[in-house]
mmCIF file of C-alpha atoms and ligand atoms in Angstrom:
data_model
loop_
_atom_site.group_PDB
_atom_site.id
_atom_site.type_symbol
_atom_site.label_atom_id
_atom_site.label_comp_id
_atom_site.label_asym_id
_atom_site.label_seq_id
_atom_site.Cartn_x
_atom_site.Cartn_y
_atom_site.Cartn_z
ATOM 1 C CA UNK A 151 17.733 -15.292 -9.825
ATOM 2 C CA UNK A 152 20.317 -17.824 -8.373
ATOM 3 C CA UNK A 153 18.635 -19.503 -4.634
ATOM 4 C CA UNK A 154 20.771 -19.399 -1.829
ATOM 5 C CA UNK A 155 21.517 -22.766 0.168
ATOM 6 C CA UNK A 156 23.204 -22.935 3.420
ATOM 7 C CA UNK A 157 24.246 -25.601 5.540
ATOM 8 C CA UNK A 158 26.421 -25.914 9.126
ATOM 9 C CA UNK A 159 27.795 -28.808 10.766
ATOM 10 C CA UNK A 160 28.552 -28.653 14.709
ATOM 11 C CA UNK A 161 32.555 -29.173 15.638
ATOM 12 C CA UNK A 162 31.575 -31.765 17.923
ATOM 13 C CA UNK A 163 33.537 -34.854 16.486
ATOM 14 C CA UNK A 164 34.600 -36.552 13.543
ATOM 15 C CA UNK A 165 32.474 -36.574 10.296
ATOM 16 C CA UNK A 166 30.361 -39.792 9.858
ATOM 17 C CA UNK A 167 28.323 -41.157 6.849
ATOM 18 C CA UNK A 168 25.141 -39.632 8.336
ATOM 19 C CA UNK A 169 26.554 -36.625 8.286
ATOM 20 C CA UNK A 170 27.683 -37.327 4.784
ATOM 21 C CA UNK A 171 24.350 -38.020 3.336
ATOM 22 C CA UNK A 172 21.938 -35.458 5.254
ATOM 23 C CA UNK A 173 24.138 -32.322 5.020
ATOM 24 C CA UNK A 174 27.670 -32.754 2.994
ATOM 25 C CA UNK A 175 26.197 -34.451 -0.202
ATOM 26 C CA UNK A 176 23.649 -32.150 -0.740
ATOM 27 C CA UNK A 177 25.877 -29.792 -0.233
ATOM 28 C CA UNK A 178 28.946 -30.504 -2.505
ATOM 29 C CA UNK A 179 25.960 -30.997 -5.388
ATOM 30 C CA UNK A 180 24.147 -27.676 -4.642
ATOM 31 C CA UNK A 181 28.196 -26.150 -4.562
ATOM 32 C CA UNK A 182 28.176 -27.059 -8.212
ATOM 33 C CA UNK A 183 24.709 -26.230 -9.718
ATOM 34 C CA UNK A 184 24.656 -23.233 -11.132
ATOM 35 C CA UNK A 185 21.320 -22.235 -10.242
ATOM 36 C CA UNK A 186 22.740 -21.905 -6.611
ATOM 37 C CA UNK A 187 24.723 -20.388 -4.367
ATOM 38 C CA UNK A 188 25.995 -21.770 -1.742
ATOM 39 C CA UNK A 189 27.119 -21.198 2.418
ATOM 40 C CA UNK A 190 28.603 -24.033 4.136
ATOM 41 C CA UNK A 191 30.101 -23.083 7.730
ATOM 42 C CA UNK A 192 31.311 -24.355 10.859
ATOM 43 C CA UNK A 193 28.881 -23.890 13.601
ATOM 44 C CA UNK A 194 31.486 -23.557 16.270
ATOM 45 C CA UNK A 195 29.551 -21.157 18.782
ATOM 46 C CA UNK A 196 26.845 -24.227 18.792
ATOM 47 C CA UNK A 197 29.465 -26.641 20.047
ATOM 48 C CA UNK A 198 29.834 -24.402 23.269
ATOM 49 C CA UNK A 199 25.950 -25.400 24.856
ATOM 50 C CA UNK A 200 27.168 -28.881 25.796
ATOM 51 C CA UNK A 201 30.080 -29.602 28.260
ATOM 52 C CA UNK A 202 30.914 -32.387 25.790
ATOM 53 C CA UNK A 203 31.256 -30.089 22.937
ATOM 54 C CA UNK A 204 33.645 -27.227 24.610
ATOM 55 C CA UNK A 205 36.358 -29.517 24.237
ATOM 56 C CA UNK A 206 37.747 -29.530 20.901
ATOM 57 C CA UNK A 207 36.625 -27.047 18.991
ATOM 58 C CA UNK A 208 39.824 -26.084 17.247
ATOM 59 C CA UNK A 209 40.753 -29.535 15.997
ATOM 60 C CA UNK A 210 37.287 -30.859 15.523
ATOM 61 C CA UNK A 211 36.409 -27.305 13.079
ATOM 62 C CA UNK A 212 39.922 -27.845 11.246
ATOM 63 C CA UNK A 213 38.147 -31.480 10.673
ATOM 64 C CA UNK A 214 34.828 -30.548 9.468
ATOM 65 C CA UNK A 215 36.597 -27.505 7.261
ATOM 66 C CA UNK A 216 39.542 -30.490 5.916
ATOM 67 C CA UNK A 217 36.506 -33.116 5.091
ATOM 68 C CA UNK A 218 34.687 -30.847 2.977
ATOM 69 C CA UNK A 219 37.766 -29.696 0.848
ATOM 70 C CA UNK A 220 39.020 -33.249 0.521
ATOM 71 C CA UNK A 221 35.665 -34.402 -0.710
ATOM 72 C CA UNK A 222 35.751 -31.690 -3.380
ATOM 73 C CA UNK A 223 34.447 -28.534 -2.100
ATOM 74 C CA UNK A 224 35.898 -25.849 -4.423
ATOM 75 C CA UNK A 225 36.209 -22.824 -1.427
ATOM 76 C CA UNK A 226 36.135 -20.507 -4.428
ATOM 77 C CA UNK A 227 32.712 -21.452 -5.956
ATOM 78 C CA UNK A 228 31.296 -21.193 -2.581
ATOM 79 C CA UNK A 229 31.213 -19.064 0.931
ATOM 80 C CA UNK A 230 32.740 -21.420 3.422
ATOM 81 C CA UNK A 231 33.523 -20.142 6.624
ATOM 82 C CA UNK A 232 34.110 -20.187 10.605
ATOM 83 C CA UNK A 233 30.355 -18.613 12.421
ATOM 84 C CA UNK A 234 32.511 -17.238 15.081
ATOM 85 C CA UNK A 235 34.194 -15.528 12.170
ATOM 86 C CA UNK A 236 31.022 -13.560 11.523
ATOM 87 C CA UNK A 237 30.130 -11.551 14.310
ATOM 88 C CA UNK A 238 27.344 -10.574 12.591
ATOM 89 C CA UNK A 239 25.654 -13.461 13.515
ATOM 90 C CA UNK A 240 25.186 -12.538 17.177
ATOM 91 C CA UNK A 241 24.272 -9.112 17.050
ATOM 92 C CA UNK A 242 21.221 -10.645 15.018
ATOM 93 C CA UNK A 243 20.908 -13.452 17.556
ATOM 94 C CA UNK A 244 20.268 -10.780 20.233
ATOM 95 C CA UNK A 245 17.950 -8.968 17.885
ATOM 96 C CA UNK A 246 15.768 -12.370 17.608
ATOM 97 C CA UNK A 247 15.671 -12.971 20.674
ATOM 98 C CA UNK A 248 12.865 -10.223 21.034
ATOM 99 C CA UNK A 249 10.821 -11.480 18.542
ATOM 100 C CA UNK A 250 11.230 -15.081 19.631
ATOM 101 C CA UNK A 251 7.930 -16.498 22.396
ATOM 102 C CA UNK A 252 9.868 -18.299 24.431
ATOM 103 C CA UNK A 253 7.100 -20.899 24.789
ATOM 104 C CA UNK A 254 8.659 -21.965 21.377
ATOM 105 C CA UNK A 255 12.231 -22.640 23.196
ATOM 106 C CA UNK A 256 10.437 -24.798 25.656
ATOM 107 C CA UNK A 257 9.854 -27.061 22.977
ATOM 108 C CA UNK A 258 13.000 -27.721 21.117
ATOM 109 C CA UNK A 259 14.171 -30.734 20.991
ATOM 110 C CA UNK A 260 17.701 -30.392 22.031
ATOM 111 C CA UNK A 261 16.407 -28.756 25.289
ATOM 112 C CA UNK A 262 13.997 -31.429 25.664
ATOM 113 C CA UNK A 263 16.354 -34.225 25.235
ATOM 114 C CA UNK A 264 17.932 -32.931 28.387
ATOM 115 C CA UNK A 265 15.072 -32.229 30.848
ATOM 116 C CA UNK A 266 14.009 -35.588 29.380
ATOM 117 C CA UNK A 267 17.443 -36.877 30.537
ATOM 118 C CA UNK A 268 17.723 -35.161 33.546
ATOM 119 C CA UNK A 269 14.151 -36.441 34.538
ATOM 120 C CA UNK A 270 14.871 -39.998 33.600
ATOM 121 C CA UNK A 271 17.656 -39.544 36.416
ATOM 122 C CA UNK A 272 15.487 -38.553 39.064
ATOM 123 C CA UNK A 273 16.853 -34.951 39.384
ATOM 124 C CA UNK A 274 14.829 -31.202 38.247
ATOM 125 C CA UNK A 275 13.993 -31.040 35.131
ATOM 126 C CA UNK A 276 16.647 -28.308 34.562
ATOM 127 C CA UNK A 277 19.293 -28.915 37.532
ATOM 128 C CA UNK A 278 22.304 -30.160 34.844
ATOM 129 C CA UNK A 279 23.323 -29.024 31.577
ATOM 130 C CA UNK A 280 20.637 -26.248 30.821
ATOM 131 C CA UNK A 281 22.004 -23.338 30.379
ATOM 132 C CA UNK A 282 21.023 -20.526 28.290
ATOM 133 C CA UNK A 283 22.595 -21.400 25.362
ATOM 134 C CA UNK A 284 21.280 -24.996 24.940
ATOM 135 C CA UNK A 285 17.547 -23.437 25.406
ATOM 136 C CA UNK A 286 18.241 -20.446 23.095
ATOM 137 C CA UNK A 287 20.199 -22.447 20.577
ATOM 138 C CA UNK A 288 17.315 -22.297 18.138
ATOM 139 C CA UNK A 289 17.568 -18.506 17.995
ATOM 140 C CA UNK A 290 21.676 -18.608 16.802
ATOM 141 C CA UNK A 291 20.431 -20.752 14.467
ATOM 142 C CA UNK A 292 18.143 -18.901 12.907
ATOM 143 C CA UNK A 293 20.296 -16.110 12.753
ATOM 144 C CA UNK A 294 22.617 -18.279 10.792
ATOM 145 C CA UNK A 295 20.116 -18.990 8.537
ATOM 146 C CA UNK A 296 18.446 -15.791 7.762
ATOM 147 C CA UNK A 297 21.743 -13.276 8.147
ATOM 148 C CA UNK A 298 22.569 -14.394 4.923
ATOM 149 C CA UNK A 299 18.587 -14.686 3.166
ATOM 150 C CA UNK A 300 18.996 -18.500 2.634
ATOM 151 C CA UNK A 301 16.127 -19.554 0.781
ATOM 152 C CA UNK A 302 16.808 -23.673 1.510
ATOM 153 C CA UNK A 303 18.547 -25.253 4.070
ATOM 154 C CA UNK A 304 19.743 -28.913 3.291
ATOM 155 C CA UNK A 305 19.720 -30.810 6.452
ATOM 156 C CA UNK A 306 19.177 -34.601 8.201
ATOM 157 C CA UNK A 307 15.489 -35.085 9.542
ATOM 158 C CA UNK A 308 16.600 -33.806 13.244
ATOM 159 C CA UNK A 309 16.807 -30.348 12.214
ATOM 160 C CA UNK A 310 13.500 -29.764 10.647
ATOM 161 C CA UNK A 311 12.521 -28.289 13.668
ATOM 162 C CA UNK A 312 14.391 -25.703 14.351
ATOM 163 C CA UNK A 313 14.257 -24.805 10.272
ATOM 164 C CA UNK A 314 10.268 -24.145 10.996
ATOM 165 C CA UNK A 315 11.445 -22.225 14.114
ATOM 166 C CA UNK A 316 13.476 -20.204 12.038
ATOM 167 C CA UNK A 317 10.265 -19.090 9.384
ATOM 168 C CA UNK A 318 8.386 -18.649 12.603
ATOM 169 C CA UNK A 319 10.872 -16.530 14.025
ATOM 170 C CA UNK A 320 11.359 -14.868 10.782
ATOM 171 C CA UNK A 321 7.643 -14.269 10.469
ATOM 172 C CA UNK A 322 7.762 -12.349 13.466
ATOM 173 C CA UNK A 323 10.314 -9.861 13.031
ATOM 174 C CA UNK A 324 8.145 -9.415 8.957
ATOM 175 C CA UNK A 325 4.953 -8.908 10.986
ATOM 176 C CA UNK A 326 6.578 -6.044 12.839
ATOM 177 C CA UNK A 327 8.641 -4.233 10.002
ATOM 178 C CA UNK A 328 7.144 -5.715 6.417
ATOM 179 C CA UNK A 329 9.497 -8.075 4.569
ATOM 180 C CA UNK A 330 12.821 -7.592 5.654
ATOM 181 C CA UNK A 331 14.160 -11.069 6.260
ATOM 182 C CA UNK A 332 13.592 -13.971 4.227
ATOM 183 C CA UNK A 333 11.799 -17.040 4.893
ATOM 184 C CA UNK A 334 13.912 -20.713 4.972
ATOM 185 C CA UNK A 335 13.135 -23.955 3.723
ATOM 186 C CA UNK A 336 14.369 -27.146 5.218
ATOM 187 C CA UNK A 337 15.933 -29.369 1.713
ATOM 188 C CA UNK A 338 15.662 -32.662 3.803
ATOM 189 C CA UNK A 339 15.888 -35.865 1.330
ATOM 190 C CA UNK A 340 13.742 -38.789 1.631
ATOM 191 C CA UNK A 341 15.890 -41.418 1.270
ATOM 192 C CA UNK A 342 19.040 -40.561 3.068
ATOM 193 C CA UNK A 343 16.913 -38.375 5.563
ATOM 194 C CA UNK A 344 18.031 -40.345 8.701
ATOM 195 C CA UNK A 345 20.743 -42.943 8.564
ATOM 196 C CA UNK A 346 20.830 -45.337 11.216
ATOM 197 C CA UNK A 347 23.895 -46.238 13.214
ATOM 198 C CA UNK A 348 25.367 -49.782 13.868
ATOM 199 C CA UNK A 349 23.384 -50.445 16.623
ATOM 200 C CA UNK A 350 19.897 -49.361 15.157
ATOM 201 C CA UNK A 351 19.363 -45.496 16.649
ATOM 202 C CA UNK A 352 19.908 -43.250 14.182
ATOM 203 C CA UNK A 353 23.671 -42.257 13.826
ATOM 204 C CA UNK A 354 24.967 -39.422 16.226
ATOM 205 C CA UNK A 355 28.164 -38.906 17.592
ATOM 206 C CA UNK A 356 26.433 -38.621 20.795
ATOM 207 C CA UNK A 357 25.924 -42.297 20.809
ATOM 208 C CA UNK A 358 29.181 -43.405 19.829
ATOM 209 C CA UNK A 359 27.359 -45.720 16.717
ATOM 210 C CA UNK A 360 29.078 -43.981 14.340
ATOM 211 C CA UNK A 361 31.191 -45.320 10.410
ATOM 212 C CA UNK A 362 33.635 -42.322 10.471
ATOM 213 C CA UNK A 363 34.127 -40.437 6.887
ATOM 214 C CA UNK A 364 38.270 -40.468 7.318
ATOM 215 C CA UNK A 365 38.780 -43.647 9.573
ATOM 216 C CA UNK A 366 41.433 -45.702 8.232
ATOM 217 C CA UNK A 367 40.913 -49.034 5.954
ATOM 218 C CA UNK A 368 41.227 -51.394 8.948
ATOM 219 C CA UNK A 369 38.997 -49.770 11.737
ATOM 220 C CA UNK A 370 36.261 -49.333 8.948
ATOM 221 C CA UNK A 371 36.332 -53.271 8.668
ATOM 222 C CA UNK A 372 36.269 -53.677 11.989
ATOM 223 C CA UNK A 373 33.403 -50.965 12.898
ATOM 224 C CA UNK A 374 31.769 -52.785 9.806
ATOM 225 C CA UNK A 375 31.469 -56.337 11.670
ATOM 226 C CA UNK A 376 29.877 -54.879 14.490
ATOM 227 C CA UNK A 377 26.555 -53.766 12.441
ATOM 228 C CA UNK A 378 24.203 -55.376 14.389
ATOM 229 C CA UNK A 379 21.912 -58.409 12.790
ATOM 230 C CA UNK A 380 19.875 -61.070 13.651
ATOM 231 C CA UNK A 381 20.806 -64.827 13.846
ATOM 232 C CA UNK A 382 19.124 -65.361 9.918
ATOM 233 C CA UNK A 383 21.463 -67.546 7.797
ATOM 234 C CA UNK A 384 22.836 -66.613 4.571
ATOM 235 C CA UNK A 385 20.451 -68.554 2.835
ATOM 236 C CA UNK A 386 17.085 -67.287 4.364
ATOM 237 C CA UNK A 387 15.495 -64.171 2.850
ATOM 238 C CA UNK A 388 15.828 -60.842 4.602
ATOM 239 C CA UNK A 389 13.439 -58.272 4.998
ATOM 240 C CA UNK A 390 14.931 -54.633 4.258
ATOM 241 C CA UNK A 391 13.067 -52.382 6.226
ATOM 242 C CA UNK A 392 14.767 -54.883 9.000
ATOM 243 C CA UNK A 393 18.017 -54.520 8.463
ATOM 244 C CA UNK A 394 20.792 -51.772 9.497
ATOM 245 C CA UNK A 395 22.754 -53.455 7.419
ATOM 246 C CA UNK A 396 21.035 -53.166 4.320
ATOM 247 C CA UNK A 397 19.879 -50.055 5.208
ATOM 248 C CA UNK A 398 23.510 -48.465 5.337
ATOM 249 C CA UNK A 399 24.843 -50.034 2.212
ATOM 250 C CA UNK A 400 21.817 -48.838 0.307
ATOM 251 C CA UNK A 401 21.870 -45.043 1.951
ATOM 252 C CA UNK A 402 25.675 -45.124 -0.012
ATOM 253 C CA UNK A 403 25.631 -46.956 -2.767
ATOM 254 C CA UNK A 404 24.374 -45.934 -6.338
ATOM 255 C CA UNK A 405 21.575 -47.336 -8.345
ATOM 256 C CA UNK A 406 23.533 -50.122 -9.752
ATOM 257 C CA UNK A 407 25.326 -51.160 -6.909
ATOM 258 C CA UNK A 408 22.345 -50.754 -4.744
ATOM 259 C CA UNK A 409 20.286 -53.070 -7.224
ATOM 260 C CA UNK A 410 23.315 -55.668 -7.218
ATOM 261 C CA UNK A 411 23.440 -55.809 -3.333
ATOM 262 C CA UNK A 412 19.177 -56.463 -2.772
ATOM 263 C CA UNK A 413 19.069 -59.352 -5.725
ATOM 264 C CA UNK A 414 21.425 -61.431 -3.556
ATOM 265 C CA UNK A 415 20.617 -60.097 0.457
ATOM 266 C CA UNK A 416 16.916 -59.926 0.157
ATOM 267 C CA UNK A 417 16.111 -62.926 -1.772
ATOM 268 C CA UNK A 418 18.272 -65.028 0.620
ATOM 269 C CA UNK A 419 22.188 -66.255 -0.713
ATOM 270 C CA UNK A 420 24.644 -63.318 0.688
ATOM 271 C CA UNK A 421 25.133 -63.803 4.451
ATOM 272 C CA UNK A 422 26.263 -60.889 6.480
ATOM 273 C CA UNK A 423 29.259 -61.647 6.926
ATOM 274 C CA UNK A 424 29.681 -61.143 3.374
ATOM 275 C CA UNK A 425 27.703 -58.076 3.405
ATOM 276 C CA UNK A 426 29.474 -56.617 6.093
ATOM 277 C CA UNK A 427 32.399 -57.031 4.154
ATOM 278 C CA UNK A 428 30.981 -55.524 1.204
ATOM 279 C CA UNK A 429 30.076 -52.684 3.040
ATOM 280 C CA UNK A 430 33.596 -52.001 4.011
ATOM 281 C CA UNK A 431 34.548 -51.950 0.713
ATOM 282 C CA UNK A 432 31.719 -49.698 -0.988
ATOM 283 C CA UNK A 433 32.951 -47.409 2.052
ATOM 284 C CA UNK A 434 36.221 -47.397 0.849
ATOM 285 C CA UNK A 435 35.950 -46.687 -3.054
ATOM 286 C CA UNK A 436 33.790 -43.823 -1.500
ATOM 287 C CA UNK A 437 36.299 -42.309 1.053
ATOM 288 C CA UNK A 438 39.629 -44.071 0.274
ATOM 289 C CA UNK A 439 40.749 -41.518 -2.246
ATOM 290 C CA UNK A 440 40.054 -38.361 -0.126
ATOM 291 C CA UNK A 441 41.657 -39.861 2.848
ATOM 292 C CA UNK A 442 45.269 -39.178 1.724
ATOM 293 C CA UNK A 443 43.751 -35.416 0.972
ATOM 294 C CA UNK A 444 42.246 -35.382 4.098
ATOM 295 C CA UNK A 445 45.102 -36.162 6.125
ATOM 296 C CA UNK A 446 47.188 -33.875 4.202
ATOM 297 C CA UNK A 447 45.142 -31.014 4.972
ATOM 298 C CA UNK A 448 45.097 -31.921 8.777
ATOM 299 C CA UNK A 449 48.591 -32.124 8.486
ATOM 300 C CA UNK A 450 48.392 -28.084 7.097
ATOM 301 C CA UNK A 451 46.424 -25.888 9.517
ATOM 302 C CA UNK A 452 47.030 -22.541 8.150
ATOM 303 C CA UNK A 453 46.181 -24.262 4.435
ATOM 304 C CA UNK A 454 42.709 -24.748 5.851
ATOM 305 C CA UNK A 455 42.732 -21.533 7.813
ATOM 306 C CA UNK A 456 43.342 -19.470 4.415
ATOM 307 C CA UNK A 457 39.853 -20.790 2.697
ATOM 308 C CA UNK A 458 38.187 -19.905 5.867
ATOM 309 C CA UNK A 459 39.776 -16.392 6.250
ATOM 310 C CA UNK A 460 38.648 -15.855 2.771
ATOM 311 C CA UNK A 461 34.760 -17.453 3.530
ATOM 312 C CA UNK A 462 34.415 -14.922 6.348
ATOM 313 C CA UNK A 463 35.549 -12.270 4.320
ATOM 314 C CA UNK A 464 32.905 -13.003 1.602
ATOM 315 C CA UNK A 465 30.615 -14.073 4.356
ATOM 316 C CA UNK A 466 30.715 -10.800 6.674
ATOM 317 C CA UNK A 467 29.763 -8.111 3.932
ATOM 318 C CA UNK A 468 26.695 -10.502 2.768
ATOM 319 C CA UNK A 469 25.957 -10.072 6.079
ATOM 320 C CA UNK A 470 26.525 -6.870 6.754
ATOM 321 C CA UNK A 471 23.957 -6.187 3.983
ATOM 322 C CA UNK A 472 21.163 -8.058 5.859
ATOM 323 C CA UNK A 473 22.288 -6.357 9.663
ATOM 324 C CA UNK A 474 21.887 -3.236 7.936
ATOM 325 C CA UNK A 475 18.136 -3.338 6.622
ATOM 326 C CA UNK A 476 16.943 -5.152 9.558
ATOM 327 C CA UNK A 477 18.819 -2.060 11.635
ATOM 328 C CA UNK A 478 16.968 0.223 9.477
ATOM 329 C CA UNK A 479 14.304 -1.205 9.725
ATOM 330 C CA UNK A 480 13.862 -1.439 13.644
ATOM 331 C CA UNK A 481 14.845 2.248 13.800
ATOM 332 C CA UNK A 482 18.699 1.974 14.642
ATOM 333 C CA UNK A 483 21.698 3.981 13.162
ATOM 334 C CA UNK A 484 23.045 2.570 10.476
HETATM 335 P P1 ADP B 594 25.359 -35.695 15.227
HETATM 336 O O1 ADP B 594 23.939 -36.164 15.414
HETATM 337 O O2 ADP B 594 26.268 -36.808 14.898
HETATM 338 O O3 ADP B 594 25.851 -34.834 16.393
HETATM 339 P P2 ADP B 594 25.104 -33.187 13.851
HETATM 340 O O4 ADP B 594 23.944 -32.851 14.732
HETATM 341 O O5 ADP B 594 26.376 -32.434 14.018
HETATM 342 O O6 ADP B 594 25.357 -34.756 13.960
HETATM 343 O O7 ADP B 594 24.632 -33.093 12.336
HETATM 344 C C1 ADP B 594 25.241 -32.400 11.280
HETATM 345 C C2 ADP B 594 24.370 -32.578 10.047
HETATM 346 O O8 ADP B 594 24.302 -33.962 9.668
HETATM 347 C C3 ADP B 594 22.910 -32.139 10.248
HETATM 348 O O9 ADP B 594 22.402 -31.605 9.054
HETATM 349 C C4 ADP B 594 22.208 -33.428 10.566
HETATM 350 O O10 ADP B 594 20.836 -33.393 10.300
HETATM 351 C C5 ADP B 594 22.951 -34.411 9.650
HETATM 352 N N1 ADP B 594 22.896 -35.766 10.223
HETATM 353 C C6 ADP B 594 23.384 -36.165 11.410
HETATM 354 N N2 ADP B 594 23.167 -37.473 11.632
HETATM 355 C C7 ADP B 594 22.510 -37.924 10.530
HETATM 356 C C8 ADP B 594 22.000 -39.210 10.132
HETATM 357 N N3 ADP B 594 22.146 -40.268 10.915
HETATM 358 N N4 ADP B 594 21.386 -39.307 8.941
HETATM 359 C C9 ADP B 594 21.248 -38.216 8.127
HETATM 360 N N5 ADP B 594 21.699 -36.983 8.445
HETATM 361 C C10 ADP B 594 22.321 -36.822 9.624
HETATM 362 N N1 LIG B 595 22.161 -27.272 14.561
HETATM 363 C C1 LIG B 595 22.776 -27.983 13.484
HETATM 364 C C2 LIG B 595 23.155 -29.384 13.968
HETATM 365 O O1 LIG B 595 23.163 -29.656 15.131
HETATM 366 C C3 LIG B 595 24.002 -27.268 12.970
HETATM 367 C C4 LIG B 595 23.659 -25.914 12.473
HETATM 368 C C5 LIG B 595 23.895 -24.729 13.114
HETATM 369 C C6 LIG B 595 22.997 -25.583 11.253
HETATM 370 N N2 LIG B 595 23.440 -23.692 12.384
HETATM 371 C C7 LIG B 595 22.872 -24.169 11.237
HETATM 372 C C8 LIG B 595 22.512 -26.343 10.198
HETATM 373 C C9 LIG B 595 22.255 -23.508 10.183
HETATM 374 C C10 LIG B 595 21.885 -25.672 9.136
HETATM 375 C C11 LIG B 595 21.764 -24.275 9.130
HETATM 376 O O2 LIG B 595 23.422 -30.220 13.158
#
């Protein structure tokens, strides 16, 4: 029996290589293995819970949805949709939200991060930017998850949590009615699990330290040389664990170019200058290609909106198979 993976990206901004590496990847391998199958979706109700992420919804989904075709997702092979496509997803949201302690909200992370915020600015706790959704975003997550019986879930370290929310929440709704919805795994990958950004923190849109997928040749370079290093010379040895730069090249570069890049930064002998440069490149032979594709498909809107019309298509009656044994289940008509 084939597993089911699923993954969703937020349309909150332009695609970067952390994004690459925790979620698309994985993804784009799992598309092709044929002991898989495979969701991939926009999460474009999640973007609502921030003011920041209201804002471009449209254009930033018709990014996330163009990035993943021009770096080879076959929309056929797969289910790739829009989640506000499936309105499946928030009749189960609402049903979660029952089985769901809500002493297990209080500690997300995303909610914390903006009591911790708010707190750090000498106001309540919860006086700006909590609203309901932010605090009950783990639910519509797990009802992304488990609508469609997703058995792993390839994501960047950040997200762990709210995978074991979802198998807790999961758990719950089992404990009431037997096994009716099945129970996720987080797929999160050692290496690439948390990529760090040019200025250390791990890379985020929301900190603006980001090496966009699609930016053009130039402003690549030129994000590149702002990596931030220490004052080492070329000639002194460098200690990886140390170094964003060396960090970032490695996270994207194969075995052999990976091996090639340590026997002359570690040792001592490539300065970073040079290794910034380098790094533009490697990004380049990576991206450079799709970019064109990319583009093309930004340039075509109702190109991208056809594979997603599709997606939901495939995406609704998969979950209208779940919606109905969990209705069943709880004693509802079906
Ligand atoms: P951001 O932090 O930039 O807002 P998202 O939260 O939209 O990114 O993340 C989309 C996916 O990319 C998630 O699976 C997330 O775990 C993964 N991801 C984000 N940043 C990184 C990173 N720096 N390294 C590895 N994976 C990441
Ligand atoms: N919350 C995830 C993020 O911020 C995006 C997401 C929404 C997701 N629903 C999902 C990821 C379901 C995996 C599975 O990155």
């Amino acid at each position: 029996m084939k597993k089911r993976a699923l993954t969703g990206i937020k349309p909150t901004g332009n695609l970067h290589i952390g994004n690459f590496v925790g979620a698309i990847q994985p993804m784009l391998k799992l598309a092709t293995d044929p002991n898989f199958t495979t969701n991939i979706f926009i999460a474009d109700y999640h973007a609502l819970n921030l003011a920041e992420g209201r804002a471009n919804i449209r254009q930033n989904s018709y990014a996330i949805a163009a990035s993943y075709l021009a770096l080879g997702l076959n929309p056929e092979g797969c289910t790739f949709y829009r989640q506000s496509d499936v309105p499946e997803t928030f009749e189960l949201t609402t049903f979660l939200t029952s089985f769901t302690p809500k002493g297990l909200m209080n500690r997300a992370h995303a909610y914390k991060a903006v009591t911790q915020a708010n707190r750090e600015q000498g106001v309540e706790d919860e006086d700006i930017g909590v609203n309901m959704g932010l605090y009950i975003y783990p639910i519509l997550m797990a009802a992304d998850i488990v609508l469609f019986d997703a058995d792993v879930v390839p994501v960047g370290k950040d997200q762990k949590q709210h995978i074991e929310f979802a198998r807790d929440i999961a758990g719950s709704v089992n404990s009431v009615y037997g096994q009716v919805l099945k129970l996720p795994e987080a797929m999160i990958s050692e290496e690439t699990m948390e990529l760090p950004g040019i200025d250390g923190r791990k890379m985020s849109k929301s900190y603006g330290n980001v090496l966009p997928i699609f930016a053009p040749k130039a402003e690549l370079e030129k994000i590149c040389m702002r990596v931030k290093t220490d004052s080492r010379t070329p000639d002194e040895p460098k200690d990886p664990n140390d170094s964003i730069l060396y960090k970032l090249y490695v996270g994207m570069a194969d075995e052999a170019q990976a091996k090639r890049f340590h026997d002359r930064f570690v040792p001592g002998g490539m300065g970073y200058g040079q290794a910034k440069k380098e790094l533009a490149e490697l990004l380049d032979t990576i991206f450079g290609p799709a970019r064109e594709k990319y583009n093309a498909l930004m340039a075509s809107p109702e190109t991208i909106d056809k594979h997603l019309d599709v997606g939901a298509a495939k995406a609704r009656a998969l979950a209208q198979a779940t919606l109905k044994r969990i209705r069943e289940a709880a004693g509802f008509r079906v």
